[in-house]
Every structure is written in C-alpha cells, then in structure tokens.
Coordinates of C-alpha atoms and ligand atoms in Angstrom, one line a residue:
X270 CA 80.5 -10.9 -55.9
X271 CA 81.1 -9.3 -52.2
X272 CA 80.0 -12.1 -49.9
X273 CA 79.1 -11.4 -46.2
X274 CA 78.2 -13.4 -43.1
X275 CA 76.0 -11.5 -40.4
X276 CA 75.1 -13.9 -37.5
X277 CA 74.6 -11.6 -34.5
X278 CA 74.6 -7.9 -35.6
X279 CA 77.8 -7.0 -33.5
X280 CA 79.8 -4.3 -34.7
X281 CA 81.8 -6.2 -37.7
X282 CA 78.1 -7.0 -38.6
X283 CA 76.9 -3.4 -38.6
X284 CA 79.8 -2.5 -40.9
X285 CA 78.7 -5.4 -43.3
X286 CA 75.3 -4.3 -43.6
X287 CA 76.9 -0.6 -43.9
X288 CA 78.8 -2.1 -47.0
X289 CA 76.0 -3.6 -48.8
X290 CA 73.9 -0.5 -48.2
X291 CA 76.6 1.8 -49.8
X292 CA 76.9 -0.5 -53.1
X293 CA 72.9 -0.7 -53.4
X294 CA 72.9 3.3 -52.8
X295 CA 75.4 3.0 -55.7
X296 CA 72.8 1.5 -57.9
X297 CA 74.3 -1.6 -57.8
X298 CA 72.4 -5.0 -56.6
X299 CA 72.5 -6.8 -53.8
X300 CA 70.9 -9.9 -52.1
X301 CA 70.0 -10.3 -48.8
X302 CA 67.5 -12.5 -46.1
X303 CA 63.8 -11.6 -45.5
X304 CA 61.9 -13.9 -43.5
X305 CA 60.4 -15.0 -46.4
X306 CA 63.2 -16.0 -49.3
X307 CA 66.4 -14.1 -50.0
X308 CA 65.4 -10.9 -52.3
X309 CA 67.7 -9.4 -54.8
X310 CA 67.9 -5.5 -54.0
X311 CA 68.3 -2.4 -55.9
X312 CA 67.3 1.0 -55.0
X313 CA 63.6 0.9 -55.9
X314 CA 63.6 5.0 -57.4
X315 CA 66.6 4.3 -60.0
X316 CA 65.8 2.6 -63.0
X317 CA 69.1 1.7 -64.3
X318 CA 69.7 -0.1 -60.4
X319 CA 66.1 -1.9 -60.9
X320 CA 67.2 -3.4 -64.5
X321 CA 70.2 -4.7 -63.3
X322 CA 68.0 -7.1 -61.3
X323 CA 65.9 -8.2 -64.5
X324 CA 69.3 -8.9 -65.8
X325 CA 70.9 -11.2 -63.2
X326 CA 68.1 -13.1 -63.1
X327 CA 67.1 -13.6 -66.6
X328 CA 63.3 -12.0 -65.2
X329 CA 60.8 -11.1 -68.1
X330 CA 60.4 -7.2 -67.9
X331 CA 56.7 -7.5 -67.1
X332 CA 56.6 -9.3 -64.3
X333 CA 56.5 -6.0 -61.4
X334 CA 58.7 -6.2 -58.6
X335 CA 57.9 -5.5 -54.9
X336 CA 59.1 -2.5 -52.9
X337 CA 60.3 -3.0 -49.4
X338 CA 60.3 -0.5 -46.9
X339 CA 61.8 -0.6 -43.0
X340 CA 58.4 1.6 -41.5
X341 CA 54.8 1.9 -42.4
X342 CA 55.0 6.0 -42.7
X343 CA 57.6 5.2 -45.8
X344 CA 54.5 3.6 -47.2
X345 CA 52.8 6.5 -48.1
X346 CA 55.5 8.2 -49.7
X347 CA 54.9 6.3 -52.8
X348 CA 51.1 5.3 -52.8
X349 CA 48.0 8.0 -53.8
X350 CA 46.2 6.2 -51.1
X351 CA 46.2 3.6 -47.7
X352 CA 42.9 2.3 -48.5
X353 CA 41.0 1.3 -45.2
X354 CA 41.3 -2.7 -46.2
X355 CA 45.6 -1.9 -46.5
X356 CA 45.5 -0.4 -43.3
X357 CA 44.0 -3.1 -41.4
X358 CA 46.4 -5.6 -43.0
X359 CA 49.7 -3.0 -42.6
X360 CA 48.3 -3.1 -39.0
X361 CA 47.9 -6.4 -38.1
X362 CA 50.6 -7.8 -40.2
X363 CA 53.7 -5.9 -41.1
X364 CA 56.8 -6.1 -40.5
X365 CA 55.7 -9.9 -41.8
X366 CA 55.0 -11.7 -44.7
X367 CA 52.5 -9.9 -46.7
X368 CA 52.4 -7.6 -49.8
X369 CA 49.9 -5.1 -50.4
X370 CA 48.9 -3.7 -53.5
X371 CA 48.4 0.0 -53.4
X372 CA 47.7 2.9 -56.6
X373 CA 51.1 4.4 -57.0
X374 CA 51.7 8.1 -57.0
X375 CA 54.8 7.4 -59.8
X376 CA 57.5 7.7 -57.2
X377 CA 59.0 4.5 -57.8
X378 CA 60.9 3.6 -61.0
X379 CA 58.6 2.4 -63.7
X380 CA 60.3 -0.8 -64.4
X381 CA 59.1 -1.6 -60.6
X382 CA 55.6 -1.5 -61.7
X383 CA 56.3 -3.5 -65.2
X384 CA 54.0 0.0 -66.3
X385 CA 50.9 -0.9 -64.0
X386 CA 49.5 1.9 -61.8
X387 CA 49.8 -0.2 -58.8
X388 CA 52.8 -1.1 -56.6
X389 CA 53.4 -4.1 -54.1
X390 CA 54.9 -2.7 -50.6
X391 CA 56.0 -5.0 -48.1
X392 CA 58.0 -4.6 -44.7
X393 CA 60.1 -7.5 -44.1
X394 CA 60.4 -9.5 -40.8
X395 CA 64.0 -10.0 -40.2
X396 CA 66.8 -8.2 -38.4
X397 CA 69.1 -7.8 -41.4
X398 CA 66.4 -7.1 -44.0
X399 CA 65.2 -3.9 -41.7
X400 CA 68.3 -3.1 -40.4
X401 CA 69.7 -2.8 -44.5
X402 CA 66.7 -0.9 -45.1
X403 CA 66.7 1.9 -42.5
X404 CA 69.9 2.5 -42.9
X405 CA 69.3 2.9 -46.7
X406 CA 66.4 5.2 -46.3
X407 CA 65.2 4.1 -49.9
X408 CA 62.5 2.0 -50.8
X409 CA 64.3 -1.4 -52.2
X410 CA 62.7 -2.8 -55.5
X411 CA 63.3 -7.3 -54.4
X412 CA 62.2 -10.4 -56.1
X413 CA 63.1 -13.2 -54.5
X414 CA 67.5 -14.0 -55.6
X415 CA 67.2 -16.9 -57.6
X416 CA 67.4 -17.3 -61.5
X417 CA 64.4 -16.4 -63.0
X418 CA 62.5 -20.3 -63.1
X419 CA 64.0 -21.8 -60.2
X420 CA 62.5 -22.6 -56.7
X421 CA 63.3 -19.9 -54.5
X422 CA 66.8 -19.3 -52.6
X423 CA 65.7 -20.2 -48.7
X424 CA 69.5 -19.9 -47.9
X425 CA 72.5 -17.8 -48.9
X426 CA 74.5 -20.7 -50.3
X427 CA 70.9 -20.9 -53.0
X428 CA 71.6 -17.3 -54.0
X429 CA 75.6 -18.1 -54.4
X430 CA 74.7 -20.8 -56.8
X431 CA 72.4 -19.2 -59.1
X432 CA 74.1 -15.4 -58.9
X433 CA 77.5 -15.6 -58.1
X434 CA 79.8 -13.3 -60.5
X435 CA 76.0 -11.5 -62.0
X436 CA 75.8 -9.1 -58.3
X437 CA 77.4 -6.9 -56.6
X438 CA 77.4 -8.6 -53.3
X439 CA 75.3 -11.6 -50.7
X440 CA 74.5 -10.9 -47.5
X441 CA 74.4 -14.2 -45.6
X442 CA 72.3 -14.0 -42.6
X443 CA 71.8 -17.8 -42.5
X444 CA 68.2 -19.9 -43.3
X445 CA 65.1 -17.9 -43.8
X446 CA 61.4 -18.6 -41.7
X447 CA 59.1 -19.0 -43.5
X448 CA 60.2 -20.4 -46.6
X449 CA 57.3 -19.1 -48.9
X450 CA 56.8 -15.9 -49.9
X451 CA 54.4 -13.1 -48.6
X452 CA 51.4 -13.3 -49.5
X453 CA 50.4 -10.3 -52.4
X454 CA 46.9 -8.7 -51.6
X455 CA 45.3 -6.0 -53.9
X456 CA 44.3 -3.6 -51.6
X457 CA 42.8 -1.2 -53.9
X458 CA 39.1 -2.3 -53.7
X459 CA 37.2 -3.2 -50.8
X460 CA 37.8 -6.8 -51.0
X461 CA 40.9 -7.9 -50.2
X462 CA 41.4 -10.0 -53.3
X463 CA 44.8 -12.7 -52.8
X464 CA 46.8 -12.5 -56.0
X465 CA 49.7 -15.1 -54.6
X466 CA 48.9 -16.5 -51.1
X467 CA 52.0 -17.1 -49.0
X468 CA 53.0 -16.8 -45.3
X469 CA 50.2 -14.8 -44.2
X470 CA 46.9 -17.1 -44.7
X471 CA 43.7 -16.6 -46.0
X472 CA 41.8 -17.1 -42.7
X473 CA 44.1 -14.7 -40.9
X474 CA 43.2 -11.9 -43.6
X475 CA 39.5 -13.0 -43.2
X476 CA 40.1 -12.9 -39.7
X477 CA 41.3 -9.1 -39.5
X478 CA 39.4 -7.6 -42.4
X479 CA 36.2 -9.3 -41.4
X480 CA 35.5 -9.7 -45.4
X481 CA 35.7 -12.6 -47.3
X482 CA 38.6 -12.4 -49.3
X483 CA 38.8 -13.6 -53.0
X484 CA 41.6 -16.1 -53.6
X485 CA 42.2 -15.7 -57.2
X486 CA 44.6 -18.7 -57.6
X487 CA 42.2 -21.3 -56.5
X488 CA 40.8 -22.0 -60.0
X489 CA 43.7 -21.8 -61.5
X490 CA 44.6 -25.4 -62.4
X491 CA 47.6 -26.7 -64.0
X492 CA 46.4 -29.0 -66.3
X493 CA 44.5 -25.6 -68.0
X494 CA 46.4 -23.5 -70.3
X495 CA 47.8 -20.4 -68.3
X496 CA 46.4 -17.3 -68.3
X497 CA 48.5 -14.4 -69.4
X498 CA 51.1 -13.4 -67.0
X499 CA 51.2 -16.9 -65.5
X500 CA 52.7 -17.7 -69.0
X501 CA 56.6 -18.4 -67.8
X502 CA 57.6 -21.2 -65.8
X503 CA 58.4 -21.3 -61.8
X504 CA 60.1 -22.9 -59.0
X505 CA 61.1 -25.4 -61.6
X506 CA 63.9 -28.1 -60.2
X507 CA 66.4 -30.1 -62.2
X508 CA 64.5 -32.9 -62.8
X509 CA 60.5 -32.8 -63.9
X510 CA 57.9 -32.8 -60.8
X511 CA 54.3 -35.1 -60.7
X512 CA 52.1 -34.8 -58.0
X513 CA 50.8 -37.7 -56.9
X514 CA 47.4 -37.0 -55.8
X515 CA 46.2 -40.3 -54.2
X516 CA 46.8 -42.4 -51.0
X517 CA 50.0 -44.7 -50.3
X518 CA 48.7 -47.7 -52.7
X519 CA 48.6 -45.2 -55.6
X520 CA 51.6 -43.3 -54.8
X521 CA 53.4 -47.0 -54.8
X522 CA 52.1 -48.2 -57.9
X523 CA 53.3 -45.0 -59.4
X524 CA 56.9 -45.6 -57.9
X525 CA 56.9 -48.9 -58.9
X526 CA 55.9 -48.4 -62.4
X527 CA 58.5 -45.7 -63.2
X528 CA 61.0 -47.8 -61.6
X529 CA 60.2 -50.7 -64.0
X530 CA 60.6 -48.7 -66.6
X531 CA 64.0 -48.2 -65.7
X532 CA 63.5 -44.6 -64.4
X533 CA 65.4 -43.5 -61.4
X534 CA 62.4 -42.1 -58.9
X535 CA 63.0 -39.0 -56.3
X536 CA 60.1 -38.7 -53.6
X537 CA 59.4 -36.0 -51.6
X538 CA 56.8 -36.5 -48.8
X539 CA 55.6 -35.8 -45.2
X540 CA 57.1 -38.6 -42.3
X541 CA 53.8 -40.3 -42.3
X542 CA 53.7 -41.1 -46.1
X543 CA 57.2 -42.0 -46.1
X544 CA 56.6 -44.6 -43.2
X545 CA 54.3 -46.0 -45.8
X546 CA 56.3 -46.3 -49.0
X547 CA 58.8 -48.7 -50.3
X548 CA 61.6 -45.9 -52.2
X549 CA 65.3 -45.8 -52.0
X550 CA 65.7 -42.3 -52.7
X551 CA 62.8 -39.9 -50.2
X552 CA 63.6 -36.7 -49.1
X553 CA 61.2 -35.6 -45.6
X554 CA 59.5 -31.9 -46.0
X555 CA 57.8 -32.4 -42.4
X556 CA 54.8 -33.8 -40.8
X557 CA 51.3 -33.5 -42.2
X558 CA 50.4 -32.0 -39.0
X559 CA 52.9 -29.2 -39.4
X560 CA 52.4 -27.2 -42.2
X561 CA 54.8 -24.7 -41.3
X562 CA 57.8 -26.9 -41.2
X563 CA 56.6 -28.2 -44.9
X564 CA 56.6 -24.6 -46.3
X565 CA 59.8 -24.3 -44.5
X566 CA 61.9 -27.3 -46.4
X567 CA 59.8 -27.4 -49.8
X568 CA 62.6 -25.2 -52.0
X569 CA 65.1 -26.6 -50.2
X570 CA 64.2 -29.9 -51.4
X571 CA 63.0 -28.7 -54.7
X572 CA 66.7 -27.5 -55.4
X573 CA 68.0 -31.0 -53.7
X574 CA 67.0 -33.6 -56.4
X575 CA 70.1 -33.3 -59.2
X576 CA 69.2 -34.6 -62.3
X577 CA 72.2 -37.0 -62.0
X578 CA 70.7 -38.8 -59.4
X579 CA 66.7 -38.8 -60.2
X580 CA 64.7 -38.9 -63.6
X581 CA 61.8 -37.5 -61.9
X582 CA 60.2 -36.3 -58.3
X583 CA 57.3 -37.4 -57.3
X584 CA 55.8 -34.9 -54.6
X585 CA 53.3 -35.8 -52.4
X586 CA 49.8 -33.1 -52.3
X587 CA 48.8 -30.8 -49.1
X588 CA 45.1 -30.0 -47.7
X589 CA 44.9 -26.7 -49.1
X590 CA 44.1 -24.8 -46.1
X591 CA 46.0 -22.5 -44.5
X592 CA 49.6 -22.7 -45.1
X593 CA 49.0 -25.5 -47.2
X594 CA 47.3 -22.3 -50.2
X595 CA 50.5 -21.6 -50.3
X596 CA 52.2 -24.8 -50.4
X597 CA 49.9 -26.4 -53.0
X598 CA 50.2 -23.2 -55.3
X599 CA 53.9 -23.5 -55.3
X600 CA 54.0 -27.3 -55.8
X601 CA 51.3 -26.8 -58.9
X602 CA 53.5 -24.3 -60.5
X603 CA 56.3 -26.1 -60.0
X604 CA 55.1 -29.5 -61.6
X605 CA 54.5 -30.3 -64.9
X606 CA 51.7 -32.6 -64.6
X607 CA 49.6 -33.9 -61.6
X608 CA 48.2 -37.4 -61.4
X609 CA 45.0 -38.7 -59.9
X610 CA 43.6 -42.1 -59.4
Ligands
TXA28 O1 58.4 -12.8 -49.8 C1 58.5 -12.1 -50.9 O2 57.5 -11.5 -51.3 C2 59.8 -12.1 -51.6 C3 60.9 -11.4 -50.7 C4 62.2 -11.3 -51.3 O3 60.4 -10.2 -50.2 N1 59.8 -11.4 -52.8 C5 59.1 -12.0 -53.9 O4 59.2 -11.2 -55.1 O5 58.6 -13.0 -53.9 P1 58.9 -11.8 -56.5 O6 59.3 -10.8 -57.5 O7 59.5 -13.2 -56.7 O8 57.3 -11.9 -56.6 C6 56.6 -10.7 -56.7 C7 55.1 -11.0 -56.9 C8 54.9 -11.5 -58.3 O9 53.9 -12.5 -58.3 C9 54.3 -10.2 -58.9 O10 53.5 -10.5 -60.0 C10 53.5 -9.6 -57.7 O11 54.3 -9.9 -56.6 N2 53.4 -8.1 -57.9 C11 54.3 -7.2 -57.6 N3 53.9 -5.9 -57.8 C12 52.6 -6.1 -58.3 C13 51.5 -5.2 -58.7 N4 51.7 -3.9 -58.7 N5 50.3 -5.7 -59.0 C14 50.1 -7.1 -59.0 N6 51.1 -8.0 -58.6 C15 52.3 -7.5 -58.3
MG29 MG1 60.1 -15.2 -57.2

C-alpha cells in the first residue's frame, strides 16, 4: 500500500494527489480525506474498480455506495433528474456534508447502486478530496475506509490499520472535520425524507427546504429487531458498548457494579459528566454544550478502548437535536444494548 502525506498542497503535494489519481484511473482503490471520514475510492463507472472496494472491506454487496463528484454540473451526468427539493439542498449545502438521493440514468456501475434505481451523490468539503476529484474527472464510488463493522477511520493512521496491504494506496491529509458522515437525503419525492442524518442537521434542511423533513431513523430503536438492510453490524469497537441512559447516580451505580463484578469498565463521556464520576479509566468526547467537538472525537474514541485494557464501554447519551441525530444514531448502532433507570 502506497502511502502519502499532503499537508499544504505545494508542488510535491500536487504530484501525490497526481499519483493516487493515476492508480484509481487504473481501477485500482484508493483512500483518501473528506471532511467527513476517510472514503475508500474507485472509479465509480468500472465495476471491476467498485468490487475491489467490497472486497477490502469485507462490505455486504447490497449495501449501495456513494458517488462523489468535484462540481454540481457532474451531477447531472448521472441522474434522470435534479428534483426541485435536491437543488435547494445542492445549493445551500454542497461542497459539504450531505448526500442526495437522485433516480439514476444507469451511468454509474451497478454494483454502486447495490441494483437500486437510485444513486447517492455528494461533493466533498476538503482540499484534497476535490482537488483528487477534478483532476480525475470521474465520479468516485466511496464508503467510508474502514473494515466493514468498525467505527469510522477520522484519521489516516485509522485507514492504515484496518487496510494496509488490501489497497492500492492512503492519502494522508491529516484529521478530518466533522467526524460523522454526510447526511443521505432522498431527494426523489417532495419531502426531503433523511435516510442517515449526519453533518448537515435536520433543522438546517428544514430551514432551506421550508418542508418538514421525515427523519426515518428516529423510530428506529435498538432494542427492536432491525429492519432489513440495517441487518449487519456498525461502528462496532473492540470491546461491547452500553449506553447509560440516566444521570450521574445511575451512571455510578452502573460503574460500580460492573467493577464488583470484577469487570474492567471504559467510560466515555462529556467534561461535565466526567467531573461527576468516580472511574479510573474515562476518555473526554467534548462538552455537552459543544456538540460539534463530540461528533468530532466519537470514532476516535470508539477505536481507543482495546479489549486488553476494558471489558466494556460505557458511553454516556446526547439530546438528540441537531448534531446530536447524528451522534445518538451512531452511538445506538454502535452498542449492543442501552440501559435506562
Ligand atoms: O460522509 C460520507 O458520506 C462518507 C465519506 C467517505 O464521503 N461516506 C460514507 O459512505 O459514509 P458509506 O458507504 O459508509 O455510507 C453510505 C450510506 C449508506 O447508509 C447507504 O445505505 C446510503 O449511503 N446510500 C448510498 N446510496 C444509496 C441509495 N441509492 N439509496 C439509499 N441509500 C443509499
Ligand atoms: Mg460506513
């Protein structure tokens, strides 16, 4: 695996980016940084490119992949339609962290689409991604660069650890933004209807469409059976995750407990809860005030807990509002069980 640092796009930089764009136009598969998560690229019109990814990351076949593009205009070339709700949101939000979900007009390879007659588009929001991109001129089929199940690589060093010796080649552009993914928004209705929400919220989609969107994840609870499709595990780390859904006493008694029982307890938590608890072993994801910062260090401290050190993570829960949709759907898919007073 070709490794690469790009830190400030001068000329040894450019030829980097050239590199990796020459082995993806050679249908093999790179990764590289979105302002989202790193995403594992192929070209997006090859097929044999776009299985390469399923294979490096162990991804069930019909789970679709999004297409990223560098300009809205490259949009159309593989949609039947911009539906008046998509081009509000490619308006207001792209390059950034939203995916819309458009009828495709077959362009792109159909192990993109897992078979559907939709695809995902997104333009990315990061120097590297876009610079990769335009000089590719193809769209780029991307899920985020981790093995299929784990939480999502944040940083290159998460992509090197899961891929390293299954890709052609990294391209380290240092830490991503946001730290969740875009947001994925079927656009082919006239309700803007949120499939995954992510770094683009809920209000701010409100906000722009002026329509009341439908958040389709908000029922889903993990203590129901999954629905098809949400059948295979996610942003699992090493060591099983409860959240703790009640205030400091609670969360103590659950600590103490476990730690009776001779189980060695991981917690994860906002600065104001940890000022509260009595734990050796508590990893900060941010303040409660500062939602942003949480998204920002939640894989990170997902992948952080080894299961040499902890038994099990407790995690703290989010207001889910905002940033914190995103959060808390993350958190819930990543736990295996949640516990309330
Ligand atoms: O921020 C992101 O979106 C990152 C970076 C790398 O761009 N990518 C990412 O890809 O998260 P992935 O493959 O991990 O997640 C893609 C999501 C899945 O939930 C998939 O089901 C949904 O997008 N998706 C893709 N195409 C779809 C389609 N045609 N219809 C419905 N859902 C689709
Ligand atoms: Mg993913």
């Amino acid at each position: 695996t070709k490794y690469w640092v790009v830190a400030n796009m001068d000329e040894n930089d450019q030829q980097a980016i050239e590199e990796a764009a020459t082995l993806l136009k050679q249908h093999e598969v790179v990764a590289f940084p979105t302002e989202t998560v790193y995403g594992l690229g192929a070209d997006a019109t090859n097929q044999e490119a776009v299985a390469r990814i399923f294979t490096a990351k162990g991804r069930p076949s019909d789970n679709p992949l999004i297409v990223h593009v560098a300009h809205p205009e490259q949009i159309e070339r593989y949609v039947t339609e911009i539906t008046p709700l998509a081009e509000k949101l490619i308006n207001a939000f792209m390059p950034g962290p939203i995916t819309v979900i458009l009828p495709s007009n077959g362009k792109i390879a159909e192990n993109v689409t897992a078979g559907l007659d939709t695809i995902g588009v997104r333009i990315p929001d990061h120097i590297v991604a876009r610079t990769l991109l335009e000089k590719l001129d193809l769209p780029v089929a991307a899920p985020s660069a981790n093995t299929s199940g784990k939480p999502s690589p944040t940083s290159a060093i998460h992509v090197y650890q899961d891929l390293n010796g299954k890709i052609a080649g990294i391209v380290d552009g240092g830490p991503t933004g946001v730290g969740v993914e875009s947001t994925v928004v079927d656009c082919t209705g006239d309700l803007p209807v949120i499939l995954r929400p992510g770094g683009i919220t809920q209000e701010q989609i409100e906000q722009v469409t002026g329509i009341m969107s439908v958040d389709t994840t908000i029922s889903e609870q993990i203590d129901q059976p999954k629905a098809p499709g949400m059948k295979y595990n996610h942003y699992e780390p090493d060591a099983p995750l409860w959240l703790i859904d009640g205030d400091e006493t609670f969360f103590q008694n659950q600590i103490d407990a476990l730690t009776k029982e001779g189980k060695k307890v991981g917690i994860m938590v906002s600065q104001e809860l940890a000022m509260k608890l009595d734990a050796s072993n508590v990893k900060i994801l941010g303040s409660q005030d500062d939602l942003k910062t949480i998204a920002y260090s939640l894989y990170e401290t997902l992948r952080a807990f080894k299961k040499t050190d902890v038994d099990i993570i407790l995690s703290e829960t989010f207001i889910k509002q905002g940033l914190g949709q995103a959060i808390m759907n993350r958190l819930e898919k990543a736990a295996s069980q949640k516990v309330s007073p």
